CSV table of C-alpha atoms in Angstrom, one decimal:
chain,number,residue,atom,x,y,z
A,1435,UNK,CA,122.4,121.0,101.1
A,1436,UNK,CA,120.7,119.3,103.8
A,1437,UNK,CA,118.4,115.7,102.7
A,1438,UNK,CA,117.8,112.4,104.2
A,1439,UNK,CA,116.7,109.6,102.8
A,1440,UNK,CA,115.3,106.0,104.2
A,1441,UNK,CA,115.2,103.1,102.1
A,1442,UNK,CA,113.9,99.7,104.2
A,1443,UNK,CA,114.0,96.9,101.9
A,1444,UNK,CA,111.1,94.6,102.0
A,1445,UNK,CA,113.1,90.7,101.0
A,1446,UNK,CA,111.6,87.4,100.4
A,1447,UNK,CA,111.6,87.4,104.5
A,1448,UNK,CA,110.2,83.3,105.5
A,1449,UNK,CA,108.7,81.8,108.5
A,1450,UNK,CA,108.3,78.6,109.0
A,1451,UNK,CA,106.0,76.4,111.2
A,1452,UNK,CA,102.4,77.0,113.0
A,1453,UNK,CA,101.8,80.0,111.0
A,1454,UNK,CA,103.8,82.8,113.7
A,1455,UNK,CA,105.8,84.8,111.9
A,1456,UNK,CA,109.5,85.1,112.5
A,1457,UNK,CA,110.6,87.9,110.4
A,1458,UNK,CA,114.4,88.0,109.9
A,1459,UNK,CA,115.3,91.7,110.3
A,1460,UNK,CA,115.5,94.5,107.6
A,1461,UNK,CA,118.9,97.1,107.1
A,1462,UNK,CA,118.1,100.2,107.0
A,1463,UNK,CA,120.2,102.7,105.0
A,1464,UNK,CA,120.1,106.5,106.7
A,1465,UNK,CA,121.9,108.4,103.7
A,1466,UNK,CA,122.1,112.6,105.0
A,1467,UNK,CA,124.2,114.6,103.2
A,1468,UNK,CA,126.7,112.1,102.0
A,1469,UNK,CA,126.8,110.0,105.9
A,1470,UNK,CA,125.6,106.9,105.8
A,1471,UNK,CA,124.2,105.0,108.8
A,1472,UNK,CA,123.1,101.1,108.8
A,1473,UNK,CA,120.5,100.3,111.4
A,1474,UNK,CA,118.5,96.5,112.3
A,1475,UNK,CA,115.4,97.0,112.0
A,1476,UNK,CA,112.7,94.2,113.3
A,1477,UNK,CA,109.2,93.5,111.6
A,1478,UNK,CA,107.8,93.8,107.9
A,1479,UNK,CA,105.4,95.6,105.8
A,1480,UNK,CA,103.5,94.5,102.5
A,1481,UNK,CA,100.4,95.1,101.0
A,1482,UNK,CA,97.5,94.0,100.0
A,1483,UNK,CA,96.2,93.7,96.7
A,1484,UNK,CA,93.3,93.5,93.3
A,1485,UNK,CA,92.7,89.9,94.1
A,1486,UNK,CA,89.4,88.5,95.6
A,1487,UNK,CA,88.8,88.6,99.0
A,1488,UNK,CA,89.8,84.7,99.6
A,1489,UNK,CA,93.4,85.8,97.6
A,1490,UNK,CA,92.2,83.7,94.3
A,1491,UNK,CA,92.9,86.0,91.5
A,1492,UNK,CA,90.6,88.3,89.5
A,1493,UNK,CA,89.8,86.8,86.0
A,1494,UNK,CA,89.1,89.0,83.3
A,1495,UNK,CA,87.6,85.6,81.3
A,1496,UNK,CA,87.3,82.5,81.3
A,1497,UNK,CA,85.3,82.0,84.7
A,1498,UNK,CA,84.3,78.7,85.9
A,1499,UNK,CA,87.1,76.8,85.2
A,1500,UNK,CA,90.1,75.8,87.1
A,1501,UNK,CA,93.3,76.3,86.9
A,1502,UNK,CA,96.1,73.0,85.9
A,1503,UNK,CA,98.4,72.2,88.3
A,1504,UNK,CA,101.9,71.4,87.5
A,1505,UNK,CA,102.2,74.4,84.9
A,1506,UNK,CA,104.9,76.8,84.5
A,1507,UNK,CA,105.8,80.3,84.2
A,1508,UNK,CA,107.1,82.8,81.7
A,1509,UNK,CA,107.8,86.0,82.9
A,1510,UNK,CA,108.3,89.2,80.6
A,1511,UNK,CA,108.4,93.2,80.4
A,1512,UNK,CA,109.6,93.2,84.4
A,1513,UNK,CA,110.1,96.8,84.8
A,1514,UNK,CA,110.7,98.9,88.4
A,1515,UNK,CA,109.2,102.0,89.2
A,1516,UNK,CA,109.5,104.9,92.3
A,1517,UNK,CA,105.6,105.5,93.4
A,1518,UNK,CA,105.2,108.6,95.8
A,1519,UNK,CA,102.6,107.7,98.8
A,1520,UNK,CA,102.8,110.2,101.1
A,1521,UNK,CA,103.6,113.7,101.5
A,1522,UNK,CA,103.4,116.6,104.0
A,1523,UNK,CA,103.2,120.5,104.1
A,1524,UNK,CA,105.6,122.7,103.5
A,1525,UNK,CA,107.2,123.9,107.3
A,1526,UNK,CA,109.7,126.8,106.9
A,1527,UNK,CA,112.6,126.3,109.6
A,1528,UNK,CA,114.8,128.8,110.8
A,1529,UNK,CA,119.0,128.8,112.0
A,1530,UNK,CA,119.1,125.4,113.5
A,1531,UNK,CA,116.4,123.9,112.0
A,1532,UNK,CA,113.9,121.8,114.5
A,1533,UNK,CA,111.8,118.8,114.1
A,1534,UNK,CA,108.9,119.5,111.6
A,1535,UNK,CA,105.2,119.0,112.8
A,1536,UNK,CA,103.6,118.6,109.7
A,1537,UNK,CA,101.6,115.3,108.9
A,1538,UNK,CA,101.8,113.2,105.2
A,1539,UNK,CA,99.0,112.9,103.3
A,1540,UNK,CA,98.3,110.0,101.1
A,1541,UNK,CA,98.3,109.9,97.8
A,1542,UNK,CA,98.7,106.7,96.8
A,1543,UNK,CA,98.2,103.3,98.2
A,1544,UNK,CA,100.9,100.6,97.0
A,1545,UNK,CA,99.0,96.9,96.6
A,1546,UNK,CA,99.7,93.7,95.0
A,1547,UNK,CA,98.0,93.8,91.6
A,1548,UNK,CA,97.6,89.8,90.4
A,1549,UNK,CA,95.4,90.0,87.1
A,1550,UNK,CA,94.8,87.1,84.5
A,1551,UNK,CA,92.7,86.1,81.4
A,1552,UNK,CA,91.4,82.4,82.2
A,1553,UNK,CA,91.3,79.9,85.1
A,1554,UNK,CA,95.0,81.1,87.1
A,1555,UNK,CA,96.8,79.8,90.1
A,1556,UNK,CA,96.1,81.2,93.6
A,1557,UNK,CA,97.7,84.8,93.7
A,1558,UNK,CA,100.3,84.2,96.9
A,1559,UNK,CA,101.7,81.0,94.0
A,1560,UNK,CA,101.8,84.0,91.2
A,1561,UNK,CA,103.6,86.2,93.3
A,1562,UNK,CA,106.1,83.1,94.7
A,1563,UNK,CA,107.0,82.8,91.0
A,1564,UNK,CA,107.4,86.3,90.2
A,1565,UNK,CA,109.2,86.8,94.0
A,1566,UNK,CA,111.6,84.8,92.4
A,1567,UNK,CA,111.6,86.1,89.0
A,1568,UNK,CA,113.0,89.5,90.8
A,1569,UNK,CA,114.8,88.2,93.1
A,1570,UNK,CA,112.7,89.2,95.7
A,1571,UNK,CA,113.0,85.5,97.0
A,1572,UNK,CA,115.1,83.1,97.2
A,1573,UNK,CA,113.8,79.6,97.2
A,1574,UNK,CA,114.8,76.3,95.5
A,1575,UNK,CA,111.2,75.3,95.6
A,1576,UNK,CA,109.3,75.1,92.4
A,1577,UNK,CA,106.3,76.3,94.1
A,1578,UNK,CA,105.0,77.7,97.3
A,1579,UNK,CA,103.1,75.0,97.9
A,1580,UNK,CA,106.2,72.7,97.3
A,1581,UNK,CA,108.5,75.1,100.1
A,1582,UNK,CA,107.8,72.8,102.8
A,1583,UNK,CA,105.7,75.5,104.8
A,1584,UNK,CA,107.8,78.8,104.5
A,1585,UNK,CA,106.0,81.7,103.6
A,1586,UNK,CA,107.1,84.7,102.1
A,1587,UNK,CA,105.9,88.6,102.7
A,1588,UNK,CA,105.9,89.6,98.8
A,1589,UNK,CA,103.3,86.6,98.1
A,1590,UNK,CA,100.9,88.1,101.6
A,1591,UNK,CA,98.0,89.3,99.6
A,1592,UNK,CA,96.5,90.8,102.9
A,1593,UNK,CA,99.2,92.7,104.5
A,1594,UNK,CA,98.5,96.4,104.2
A,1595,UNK,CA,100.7,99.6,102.9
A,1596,UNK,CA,103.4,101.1,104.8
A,1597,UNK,CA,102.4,103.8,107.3
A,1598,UNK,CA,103.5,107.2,106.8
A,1599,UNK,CA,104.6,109.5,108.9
A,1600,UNK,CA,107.4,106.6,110.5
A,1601,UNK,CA,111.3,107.2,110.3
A,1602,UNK,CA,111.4,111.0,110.4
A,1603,UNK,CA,114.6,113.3,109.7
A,1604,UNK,CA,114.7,116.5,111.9
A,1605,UNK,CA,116.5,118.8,109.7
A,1606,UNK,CA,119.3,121.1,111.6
A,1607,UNK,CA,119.7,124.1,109.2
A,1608,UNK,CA,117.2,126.7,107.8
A,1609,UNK,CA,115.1,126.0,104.9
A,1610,UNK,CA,111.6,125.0,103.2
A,1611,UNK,CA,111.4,121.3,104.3
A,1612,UNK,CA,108.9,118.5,103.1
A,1613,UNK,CA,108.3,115.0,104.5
A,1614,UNK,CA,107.8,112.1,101.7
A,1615,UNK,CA,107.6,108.6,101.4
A,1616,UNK,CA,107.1,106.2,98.4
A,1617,UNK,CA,107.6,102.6,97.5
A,1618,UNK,CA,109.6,101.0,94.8
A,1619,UNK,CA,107.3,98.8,92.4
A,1620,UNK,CA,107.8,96.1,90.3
A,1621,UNK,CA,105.4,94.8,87.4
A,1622,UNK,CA,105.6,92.4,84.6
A,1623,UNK,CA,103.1,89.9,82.5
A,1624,UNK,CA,103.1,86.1,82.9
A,1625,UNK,CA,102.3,83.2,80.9
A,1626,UNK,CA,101.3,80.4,82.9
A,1627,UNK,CA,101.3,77.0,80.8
A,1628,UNK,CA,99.7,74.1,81.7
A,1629,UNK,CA,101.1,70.4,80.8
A,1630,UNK,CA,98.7,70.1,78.1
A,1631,UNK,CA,99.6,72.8,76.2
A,1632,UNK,CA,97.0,75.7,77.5
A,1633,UNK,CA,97.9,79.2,78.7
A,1634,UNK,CA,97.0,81.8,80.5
A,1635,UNK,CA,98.1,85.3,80.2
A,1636,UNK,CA,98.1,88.0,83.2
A,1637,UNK,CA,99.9,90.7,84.4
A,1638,UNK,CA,101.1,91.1,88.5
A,1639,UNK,CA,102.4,93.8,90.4
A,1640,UNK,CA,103.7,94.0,94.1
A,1641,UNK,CA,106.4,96.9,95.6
A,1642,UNK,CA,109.9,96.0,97.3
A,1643,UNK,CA,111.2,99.1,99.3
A,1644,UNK,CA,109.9,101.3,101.2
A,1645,UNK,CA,111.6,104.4,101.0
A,1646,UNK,CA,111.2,107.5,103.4
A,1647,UNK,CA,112.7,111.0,102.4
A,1648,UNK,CA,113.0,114.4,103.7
A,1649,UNK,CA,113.9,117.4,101.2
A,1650,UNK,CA,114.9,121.5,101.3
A,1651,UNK,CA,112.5,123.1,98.6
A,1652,UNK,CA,115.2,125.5,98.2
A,1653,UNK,CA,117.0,122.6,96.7
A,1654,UNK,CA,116.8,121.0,93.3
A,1655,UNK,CA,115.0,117.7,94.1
A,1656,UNK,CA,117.5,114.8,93.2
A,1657,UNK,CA,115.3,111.6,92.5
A,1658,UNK,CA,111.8,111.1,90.9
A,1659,UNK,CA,110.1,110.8,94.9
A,1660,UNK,CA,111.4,114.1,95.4
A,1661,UNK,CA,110.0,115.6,92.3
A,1662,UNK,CA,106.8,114.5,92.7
A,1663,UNK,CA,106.9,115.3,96.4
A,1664,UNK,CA,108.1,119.1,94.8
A,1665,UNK,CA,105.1,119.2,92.5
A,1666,UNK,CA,103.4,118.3,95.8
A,1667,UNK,CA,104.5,121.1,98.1
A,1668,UNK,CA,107.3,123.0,96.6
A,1669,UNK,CA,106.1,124.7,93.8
A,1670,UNK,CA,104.1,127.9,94.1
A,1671,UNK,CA,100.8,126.9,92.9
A,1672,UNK,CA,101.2,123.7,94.9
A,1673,UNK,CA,98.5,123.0,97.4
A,1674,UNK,CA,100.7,121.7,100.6
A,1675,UNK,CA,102.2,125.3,100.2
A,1676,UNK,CA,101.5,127.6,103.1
A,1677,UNK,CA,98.3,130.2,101.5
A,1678,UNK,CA,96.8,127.4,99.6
């Protein structure tokens, strides 16, 4: 069975200061056919998002008012999902494989998603909390505001998706071969409540990993990426399939 898959994960990386960014570096995990290879990898990608232009947050009501200051959050329904961005062609290889030629296509653009129903706090501070609520980062800080100037990647409203086409697998063996890439998404609601007692509801969304695969259509695809990339390319009626 030849496959490959890349997975760079996208952490709570800070910078601190004049507003450079130093990004610490990413591990990347090579997985082909059962090796695995760790590699450093240097910079950071993010996305950008369903917030307003200035990064204040879309209200579905309420407009006019502003938001309290000193609320708090509640965080609920967190759940993770696989998102398939990109995908290429089908290439057929023979003995030996070869590197595949073959550009992705999008399919879907990852962005932050920060959504609320009355006056909220600025999205980066929405995304700070719910960095935190995943894990995503790790800060002692109540609130972004309050971190003393580090800055986070999964709060950057204005960063944009991952590229495609980066990171590619040259398969050495015959077969049907297809280029993907997807993200790993995370969602939940919020309750934000103020001191006196007043909340606002919303709902946010960002994506943590960006993942990178290559799979043999002659093989059962293994993961949800690769199925969709299969439905995609693979199957016979499929309209990356050579004819179509």
């Amino acid at each position: 069975m030849t496959s490959a898959v890349i997975m760079v994960r996208t952490p709570g990386v800070r910078a601190r200061g004049d507003g450079g960014r130093r990004m610490r570096g990413t591990v990347r995990r090579v997985c082909v056919a059962g090796l695995v290879v760790g590699a450093l990898v240097t910079g950071l990608t993010a996305c950008t998002g369903e917030t307003e232009g200035d990064g204040t947050v879309r209200e579905t009501g309420g407009a006019g008012a502003k938001a309290c200051a000193k609320g708090t959050f509640t965080w609920s329904h967190v759940t993770t999902r696989d998102r398939l961005t990109g995908v290429s062609e089908l290439e057929r290889l023979g003995a030996g494989g070869g590197a595949l030629r073959n550009p992705m296509r999008r399919v879907y653009t990852p962005r932050p998603s920060v959504r609320a129903d009355g006056p909220a706090p600025p999205a980066a501070e929405i995304l700070f909390s719910f960095g935190k609520k995943t894990g995503e980062i790790d800060s002692d800080a109540r609130t972004l505001a309050e971190s003393g100037g580090d800055t986070w990647a999964f709060t950057d409203v204005r960063l944009p998706a991952p590229e495609l086409d980066d990171d590619r697998v040259t398969p050495r063996a015959a077969g049907e071969f297809v280029h993907y890439a997807g993200v790993r998404e995370v969602s939940a609601d919020f309750r934000y409540t103020c001191p006196d007692g007043r909340t606002v509801s919303g709902h946010a969304r960002n994506w943590t990993v960006d993942i990178g695969g290559l799979m043999d259509c002659e093989e059962k695809a293994d993961s949800p990426l690769a199925r969709a990339a299969a439905r995609h390319s693979c199957e016979p009626s499929a309209p990356g399939r050579p004819g179509h």
